mmCIF file of N, CA, C and O in Angstrom:
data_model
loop_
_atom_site.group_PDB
_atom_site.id
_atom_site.type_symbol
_atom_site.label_atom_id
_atom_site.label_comp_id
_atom_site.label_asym_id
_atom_site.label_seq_id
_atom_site.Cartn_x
_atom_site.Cartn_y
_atom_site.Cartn_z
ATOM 1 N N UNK A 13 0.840 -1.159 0.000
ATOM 2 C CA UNK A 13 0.000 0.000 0.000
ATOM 3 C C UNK A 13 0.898 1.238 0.000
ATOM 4 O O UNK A 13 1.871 1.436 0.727
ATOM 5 N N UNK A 14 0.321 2.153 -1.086
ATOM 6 C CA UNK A 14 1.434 3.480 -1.312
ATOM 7 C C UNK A 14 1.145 4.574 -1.023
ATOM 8 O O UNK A 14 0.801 5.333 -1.929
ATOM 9 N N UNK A 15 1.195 5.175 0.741
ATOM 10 C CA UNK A 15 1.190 6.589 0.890
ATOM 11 C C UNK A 15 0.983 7.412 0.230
ATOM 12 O O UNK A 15 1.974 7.485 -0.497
ATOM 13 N N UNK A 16 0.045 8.433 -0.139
ATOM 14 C CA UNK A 16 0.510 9.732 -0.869
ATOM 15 C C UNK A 16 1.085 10.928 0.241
ATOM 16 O O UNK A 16 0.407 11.475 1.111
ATOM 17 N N UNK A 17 2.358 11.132 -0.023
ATOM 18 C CA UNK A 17 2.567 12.526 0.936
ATOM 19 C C UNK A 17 1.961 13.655 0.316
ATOM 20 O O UNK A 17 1.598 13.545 -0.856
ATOM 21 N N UNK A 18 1.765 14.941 1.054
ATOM 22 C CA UNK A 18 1.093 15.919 0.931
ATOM 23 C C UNK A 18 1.952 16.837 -0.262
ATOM 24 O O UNK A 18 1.503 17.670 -1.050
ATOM 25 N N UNK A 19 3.289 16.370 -0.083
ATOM 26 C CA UNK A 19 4.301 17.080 -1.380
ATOM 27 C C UNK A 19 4.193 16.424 -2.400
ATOM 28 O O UNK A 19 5.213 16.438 -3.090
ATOM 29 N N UNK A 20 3.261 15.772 -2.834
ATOM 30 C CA UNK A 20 3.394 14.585 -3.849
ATOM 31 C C UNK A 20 2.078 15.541 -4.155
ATOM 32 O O UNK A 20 2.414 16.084 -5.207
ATOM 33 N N UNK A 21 1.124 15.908 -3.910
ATOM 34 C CA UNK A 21 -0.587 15.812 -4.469
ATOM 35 C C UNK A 21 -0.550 17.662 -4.764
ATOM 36 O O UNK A 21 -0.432 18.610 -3.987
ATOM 37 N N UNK A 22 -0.653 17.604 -5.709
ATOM 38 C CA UNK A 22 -0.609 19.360 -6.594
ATOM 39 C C UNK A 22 -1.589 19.993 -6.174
ATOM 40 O O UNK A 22 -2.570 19.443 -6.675
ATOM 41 N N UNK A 23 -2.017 21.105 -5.341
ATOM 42 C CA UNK A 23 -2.732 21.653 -5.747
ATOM 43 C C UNK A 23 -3.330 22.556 -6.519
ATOM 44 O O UNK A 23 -2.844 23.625 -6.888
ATOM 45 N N UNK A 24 -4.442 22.106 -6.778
ATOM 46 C CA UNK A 24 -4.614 23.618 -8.379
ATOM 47 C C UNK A 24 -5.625 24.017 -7.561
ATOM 48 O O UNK A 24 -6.405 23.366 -6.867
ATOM 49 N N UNK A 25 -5.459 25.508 -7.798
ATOM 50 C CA UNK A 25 -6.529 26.863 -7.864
ATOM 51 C C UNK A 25 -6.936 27.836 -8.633
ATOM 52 O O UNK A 25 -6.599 29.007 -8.461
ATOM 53 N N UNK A 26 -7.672 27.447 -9.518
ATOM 54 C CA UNK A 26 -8.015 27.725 -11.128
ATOM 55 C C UNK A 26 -8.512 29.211 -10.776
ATOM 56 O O UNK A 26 -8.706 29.776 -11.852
ATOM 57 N N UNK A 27 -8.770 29.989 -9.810
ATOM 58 C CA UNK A 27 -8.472 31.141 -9.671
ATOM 59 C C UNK A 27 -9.748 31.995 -10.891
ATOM 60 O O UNK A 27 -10.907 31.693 -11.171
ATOM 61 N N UNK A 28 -9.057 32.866 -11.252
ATOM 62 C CA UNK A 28 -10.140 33.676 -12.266
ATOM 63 C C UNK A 28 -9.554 33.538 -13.724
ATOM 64 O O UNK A 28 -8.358 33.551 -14.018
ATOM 65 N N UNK A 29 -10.648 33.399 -14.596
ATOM 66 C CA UNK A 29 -10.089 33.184 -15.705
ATOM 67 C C UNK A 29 -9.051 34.060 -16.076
ATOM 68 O O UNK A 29 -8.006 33.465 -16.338
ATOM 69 N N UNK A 30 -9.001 35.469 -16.198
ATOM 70 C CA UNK A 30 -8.305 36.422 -16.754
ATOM 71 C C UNK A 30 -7.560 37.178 -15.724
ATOM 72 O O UNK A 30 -8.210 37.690 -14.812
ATOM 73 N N UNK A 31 -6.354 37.301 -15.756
ATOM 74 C CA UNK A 31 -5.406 38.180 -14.624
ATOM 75 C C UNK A 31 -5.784 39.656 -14.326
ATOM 76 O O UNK A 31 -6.329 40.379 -15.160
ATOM 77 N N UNK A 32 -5.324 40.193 -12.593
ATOM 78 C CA UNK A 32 -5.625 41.472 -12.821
ATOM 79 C C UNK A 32 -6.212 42.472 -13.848
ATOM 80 O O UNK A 32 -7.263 43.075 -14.065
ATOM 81 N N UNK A 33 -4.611 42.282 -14.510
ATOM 82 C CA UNK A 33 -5.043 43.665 -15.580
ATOM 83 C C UNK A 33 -5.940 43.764 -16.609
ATOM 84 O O UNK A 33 -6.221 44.763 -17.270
ATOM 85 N N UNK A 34 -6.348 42.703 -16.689
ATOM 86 C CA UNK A 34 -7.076 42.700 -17.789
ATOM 87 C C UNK A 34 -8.521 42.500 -17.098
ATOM 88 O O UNK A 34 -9.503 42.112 -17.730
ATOM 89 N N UNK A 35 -8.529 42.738 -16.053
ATOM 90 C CA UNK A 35 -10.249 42.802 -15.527
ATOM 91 C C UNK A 35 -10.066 44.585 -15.034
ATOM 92 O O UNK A 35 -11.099 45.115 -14.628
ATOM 93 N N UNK A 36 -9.186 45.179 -15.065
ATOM 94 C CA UNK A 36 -8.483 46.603 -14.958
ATOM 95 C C UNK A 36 -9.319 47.086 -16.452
ATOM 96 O O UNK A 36 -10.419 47.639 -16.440
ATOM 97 N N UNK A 37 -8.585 46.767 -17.639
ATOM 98 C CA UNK A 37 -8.918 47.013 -18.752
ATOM 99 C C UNK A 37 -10.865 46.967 -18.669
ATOM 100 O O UNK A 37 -11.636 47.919 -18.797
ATOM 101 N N UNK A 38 -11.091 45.945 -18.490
ATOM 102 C CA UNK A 38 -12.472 45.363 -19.072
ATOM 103 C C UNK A 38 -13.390 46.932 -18.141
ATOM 104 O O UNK A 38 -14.354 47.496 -18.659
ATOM 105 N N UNK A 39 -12.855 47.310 -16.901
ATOM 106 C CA UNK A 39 -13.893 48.400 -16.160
ATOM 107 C C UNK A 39 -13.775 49.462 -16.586
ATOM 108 O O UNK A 39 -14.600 50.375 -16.607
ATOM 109 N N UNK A 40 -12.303 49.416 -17.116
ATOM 110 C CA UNK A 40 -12.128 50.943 -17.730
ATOM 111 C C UNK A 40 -12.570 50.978 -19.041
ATOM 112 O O UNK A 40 -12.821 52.129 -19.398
ATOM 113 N N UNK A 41 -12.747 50.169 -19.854
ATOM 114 C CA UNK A 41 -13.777 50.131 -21.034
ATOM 115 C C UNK A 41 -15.357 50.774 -20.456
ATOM 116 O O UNK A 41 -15.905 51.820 -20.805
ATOM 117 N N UNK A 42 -15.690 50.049 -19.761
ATOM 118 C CA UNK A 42 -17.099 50.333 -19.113
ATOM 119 C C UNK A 42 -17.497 51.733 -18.865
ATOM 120 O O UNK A 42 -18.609 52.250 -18.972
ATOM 121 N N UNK A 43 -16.286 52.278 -18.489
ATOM 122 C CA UNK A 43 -16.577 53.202 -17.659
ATOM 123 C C UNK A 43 -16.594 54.263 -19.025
ATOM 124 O O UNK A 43 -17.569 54.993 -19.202
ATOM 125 N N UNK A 44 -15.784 54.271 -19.676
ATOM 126 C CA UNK A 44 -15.759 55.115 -21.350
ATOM 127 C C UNK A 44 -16.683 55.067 -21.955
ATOM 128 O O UNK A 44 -17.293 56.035 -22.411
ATOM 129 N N UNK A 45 -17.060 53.495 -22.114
ATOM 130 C CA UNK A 45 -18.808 53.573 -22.798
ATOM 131 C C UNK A 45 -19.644 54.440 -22.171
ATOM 132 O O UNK A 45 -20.207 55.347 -22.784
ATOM 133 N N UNK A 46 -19.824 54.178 -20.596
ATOM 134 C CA UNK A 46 -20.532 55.221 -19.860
ATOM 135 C C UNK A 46 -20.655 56.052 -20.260
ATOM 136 O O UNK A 46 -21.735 56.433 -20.711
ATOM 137 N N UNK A 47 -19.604 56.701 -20.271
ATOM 138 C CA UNK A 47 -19.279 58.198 -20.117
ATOM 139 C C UNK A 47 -19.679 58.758 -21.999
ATOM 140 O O UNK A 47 -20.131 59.866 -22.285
ATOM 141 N N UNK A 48 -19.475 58.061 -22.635
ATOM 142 C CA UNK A 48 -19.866 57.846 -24.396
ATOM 143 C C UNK A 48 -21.247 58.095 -24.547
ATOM 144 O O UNK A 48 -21.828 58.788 -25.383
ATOM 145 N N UNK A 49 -21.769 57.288 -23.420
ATOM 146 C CA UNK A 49 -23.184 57.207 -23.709
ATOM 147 C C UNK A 49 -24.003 58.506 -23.108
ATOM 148 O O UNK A 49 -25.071 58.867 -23.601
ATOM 149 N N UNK A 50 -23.355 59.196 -21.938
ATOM 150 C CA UNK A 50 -23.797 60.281 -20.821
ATOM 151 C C UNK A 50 -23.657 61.703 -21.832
ATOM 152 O O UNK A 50 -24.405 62.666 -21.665
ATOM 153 N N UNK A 51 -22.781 61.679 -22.701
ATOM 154 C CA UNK A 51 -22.260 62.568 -23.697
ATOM 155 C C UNK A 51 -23.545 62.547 -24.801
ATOM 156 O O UNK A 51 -24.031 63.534 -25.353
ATOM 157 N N UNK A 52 -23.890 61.345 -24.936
ATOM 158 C CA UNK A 52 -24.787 61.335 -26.082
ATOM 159 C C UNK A 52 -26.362 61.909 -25.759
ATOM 160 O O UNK A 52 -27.265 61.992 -26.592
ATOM 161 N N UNK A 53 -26.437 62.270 -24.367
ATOM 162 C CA UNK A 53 -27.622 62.350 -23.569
ATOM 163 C C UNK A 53 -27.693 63.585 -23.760
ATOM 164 O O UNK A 53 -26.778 64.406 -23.823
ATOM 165 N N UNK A 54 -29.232 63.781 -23.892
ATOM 166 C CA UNK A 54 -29.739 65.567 -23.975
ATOM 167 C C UNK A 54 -30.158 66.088 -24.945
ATOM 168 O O UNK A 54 -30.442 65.169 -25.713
ATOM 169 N N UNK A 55 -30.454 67.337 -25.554
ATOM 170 C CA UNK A 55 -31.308 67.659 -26.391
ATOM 171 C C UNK A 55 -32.566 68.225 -26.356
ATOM 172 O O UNK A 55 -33.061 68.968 -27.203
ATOM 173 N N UNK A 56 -33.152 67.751 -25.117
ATOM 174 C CA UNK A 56 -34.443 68.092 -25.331
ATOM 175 C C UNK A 56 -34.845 69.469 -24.815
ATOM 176 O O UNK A 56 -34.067 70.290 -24.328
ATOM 177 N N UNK A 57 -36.376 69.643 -25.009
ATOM 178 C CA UNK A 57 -36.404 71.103 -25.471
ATOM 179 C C UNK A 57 -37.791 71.215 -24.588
ATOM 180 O O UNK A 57 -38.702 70.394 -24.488
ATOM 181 N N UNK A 58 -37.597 72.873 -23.817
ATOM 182 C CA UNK A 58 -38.311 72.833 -22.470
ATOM 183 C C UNK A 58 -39.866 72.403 -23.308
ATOM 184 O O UNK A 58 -40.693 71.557 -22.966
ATOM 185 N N UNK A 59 -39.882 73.383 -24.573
ATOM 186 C CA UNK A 59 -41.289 73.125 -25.299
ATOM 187 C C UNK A 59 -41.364 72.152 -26.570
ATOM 188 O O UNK A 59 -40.723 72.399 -27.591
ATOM 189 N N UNK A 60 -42.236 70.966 -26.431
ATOM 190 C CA UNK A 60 -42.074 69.605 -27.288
ATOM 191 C C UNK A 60 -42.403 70.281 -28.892
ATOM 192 O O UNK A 60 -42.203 69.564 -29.873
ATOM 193 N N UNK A 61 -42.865 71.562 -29.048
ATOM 194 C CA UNK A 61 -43.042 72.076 -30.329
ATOM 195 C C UNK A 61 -42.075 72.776 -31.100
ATOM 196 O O UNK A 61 -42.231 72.995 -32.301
ATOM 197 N N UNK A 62 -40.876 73.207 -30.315
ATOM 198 C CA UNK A 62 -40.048 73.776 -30.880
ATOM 199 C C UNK A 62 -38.455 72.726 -31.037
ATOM 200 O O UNK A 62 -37.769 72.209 -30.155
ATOM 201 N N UNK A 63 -38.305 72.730 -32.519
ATOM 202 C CA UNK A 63 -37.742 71.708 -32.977
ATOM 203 C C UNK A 63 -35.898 72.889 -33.142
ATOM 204 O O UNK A 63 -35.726 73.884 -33.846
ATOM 205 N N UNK A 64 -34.713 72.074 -32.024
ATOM 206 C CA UNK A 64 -33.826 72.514 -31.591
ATOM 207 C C UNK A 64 -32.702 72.406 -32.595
ATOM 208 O O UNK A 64 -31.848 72.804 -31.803
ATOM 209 N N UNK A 65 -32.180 72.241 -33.436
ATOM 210 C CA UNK A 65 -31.152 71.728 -34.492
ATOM 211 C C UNK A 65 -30.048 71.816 -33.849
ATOM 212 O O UNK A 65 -29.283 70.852 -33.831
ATOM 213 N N UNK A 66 -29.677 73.279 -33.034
ATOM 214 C CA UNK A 66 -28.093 73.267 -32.521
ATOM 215 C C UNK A 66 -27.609 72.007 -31.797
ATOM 216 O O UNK A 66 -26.598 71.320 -31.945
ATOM 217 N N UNK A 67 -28.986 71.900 -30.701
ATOM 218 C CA UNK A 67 -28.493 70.842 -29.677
ATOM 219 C C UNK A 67 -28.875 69.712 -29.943
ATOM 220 O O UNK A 67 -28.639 68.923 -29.028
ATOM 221 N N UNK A 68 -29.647 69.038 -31.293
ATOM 222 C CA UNK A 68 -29.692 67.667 -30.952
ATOM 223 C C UNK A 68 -28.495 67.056 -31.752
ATOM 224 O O UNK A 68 -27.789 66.109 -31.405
ATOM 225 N N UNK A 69 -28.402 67.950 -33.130
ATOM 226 C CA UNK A 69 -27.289 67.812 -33.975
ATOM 227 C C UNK A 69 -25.715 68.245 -33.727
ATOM 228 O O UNK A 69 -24.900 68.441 -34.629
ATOM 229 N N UNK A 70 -25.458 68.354 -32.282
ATOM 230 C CA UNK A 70 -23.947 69.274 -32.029
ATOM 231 C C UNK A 70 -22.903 68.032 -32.454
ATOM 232 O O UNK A 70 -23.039 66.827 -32.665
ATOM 233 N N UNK A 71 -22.037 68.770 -32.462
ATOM 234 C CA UNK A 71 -20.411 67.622 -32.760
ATOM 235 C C UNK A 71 -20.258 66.606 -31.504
ATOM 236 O O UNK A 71 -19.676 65.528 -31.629
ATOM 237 N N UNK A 72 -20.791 67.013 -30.368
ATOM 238 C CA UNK A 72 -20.558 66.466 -29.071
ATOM 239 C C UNK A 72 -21.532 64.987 -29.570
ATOM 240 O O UNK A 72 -20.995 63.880 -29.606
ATOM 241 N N UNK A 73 -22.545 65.130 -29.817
ATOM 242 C CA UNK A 73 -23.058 64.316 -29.982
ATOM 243 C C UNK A 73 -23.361 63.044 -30.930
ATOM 244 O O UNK A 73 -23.757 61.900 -30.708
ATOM 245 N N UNK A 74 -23.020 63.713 -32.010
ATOM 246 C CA UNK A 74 -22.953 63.484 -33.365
ATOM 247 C C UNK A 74 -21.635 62.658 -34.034
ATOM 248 O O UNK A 74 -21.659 61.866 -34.976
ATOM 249 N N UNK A 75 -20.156 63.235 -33.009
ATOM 250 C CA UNK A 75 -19.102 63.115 -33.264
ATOM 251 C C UNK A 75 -18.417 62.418 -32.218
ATOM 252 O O UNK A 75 -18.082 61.236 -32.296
ATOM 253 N N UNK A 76 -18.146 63.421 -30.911
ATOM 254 C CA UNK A 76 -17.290 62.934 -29.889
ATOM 255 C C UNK A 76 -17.442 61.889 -29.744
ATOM 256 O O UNK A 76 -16.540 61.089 -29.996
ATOM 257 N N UNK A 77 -19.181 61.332 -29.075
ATOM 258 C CA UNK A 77 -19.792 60.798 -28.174
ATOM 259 C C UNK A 77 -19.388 59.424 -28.677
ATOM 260 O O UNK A 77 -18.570 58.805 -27.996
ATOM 261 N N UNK A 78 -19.964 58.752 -30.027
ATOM 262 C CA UNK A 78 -19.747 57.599 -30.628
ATOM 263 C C UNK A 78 -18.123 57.359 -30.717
ATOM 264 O O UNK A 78 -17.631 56.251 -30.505
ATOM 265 N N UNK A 79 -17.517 58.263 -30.979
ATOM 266 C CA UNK A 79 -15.540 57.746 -31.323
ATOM 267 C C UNK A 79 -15.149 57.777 -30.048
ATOM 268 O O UNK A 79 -13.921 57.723 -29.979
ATOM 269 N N UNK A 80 -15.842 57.863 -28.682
ATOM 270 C CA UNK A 80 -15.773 57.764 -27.494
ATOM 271 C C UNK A 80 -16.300 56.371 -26.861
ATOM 272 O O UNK A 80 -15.829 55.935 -25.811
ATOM 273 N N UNK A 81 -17.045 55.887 -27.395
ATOM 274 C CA UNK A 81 -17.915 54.795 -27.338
ATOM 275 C C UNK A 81 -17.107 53.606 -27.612
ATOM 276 O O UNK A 81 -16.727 52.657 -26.927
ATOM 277 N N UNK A 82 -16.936 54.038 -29.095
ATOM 278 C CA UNK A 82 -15.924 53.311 -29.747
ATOM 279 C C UNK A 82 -14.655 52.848 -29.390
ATOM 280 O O UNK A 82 -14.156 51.770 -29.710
ATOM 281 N N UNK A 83 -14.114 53.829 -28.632
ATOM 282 C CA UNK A 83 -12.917 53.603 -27.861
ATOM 283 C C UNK A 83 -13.122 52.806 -26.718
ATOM 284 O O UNK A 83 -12.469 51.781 -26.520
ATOM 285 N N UNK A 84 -13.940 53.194 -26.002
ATOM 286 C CA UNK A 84 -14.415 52.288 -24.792
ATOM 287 C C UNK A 84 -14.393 50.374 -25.281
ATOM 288 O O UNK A 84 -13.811 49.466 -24.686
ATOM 289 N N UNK A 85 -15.066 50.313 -26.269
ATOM 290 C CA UNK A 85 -15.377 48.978 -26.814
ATOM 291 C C UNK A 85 -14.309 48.509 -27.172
ATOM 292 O O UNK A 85 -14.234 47.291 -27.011
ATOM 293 N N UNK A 86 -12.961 49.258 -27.834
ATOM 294 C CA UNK A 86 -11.954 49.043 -28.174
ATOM 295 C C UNK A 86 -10.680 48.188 -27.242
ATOM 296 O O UNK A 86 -9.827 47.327 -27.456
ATOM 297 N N UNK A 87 -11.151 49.000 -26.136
ATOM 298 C CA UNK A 87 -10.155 49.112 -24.982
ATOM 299 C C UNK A 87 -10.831 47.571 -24.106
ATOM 300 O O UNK A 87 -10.229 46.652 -23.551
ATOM 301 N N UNK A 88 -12.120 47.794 -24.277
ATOM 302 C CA UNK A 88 -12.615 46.510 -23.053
ATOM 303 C C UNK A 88 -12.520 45.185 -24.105
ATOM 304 O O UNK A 88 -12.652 44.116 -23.510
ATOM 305 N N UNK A 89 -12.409 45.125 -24.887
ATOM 306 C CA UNK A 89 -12.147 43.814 -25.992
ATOM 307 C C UNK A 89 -10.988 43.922 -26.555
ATOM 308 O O UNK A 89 -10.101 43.340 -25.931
ATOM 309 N N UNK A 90 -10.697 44.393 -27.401
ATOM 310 C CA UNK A 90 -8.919 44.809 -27.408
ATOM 311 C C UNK A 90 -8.025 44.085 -26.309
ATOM 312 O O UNK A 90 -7.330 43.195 -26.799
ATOM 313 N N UNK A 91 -7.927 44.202 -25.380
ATOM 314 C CA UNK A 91 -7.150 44.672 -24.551
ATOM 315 C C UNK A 91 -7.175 43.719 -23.495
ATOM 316 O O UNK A 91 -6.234 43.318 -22.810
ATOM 317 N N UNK A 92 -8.795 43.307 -23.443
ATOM 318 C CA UNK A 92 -9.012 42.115 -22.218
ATOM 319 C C UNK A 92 -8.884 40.721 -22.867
ATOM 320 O O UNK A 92 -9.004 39.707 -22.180
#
């Protein structure tokens, strides 16, 4: 009959799939989309009859907001 000593039997601790940094990456993606999406917010107009062009159509919205978005998505898949 053959002992197993305790230095003989491996233990594994399969732990989290993906290391630190890259669960670092994956929040800071999140947090860009957020912030992509908070950018894209607004527009509206105190009176539902008067139709606003500056503010629904601005660059912020139109422009920043999505290549901000984009980056976010970039960074949390990219990267993780």
């Amino acid at each position: 009959m053959h002992m197993v000593k305790k230095s003989d039997v491996k233990e594994t601790n399969p732990g989290f799939a993906l290391g630190r940094e890259n669960y670092i990456y994956l929040i800071i993606g999140f947090v860009i989309i957020i912030a992509g999406f908070i950018l894209m917010m607004g527009g509206k107009s105190a009176d539902p009859n008067v139709f606003n062009e500056k503010e629904i159509f601005s660059a912020r919205r139109i422009t920043v907001a999505p290549v901000i978005v984009l980056f976010g998505f970039a960074l949390k898949y990219g990267l993780s």
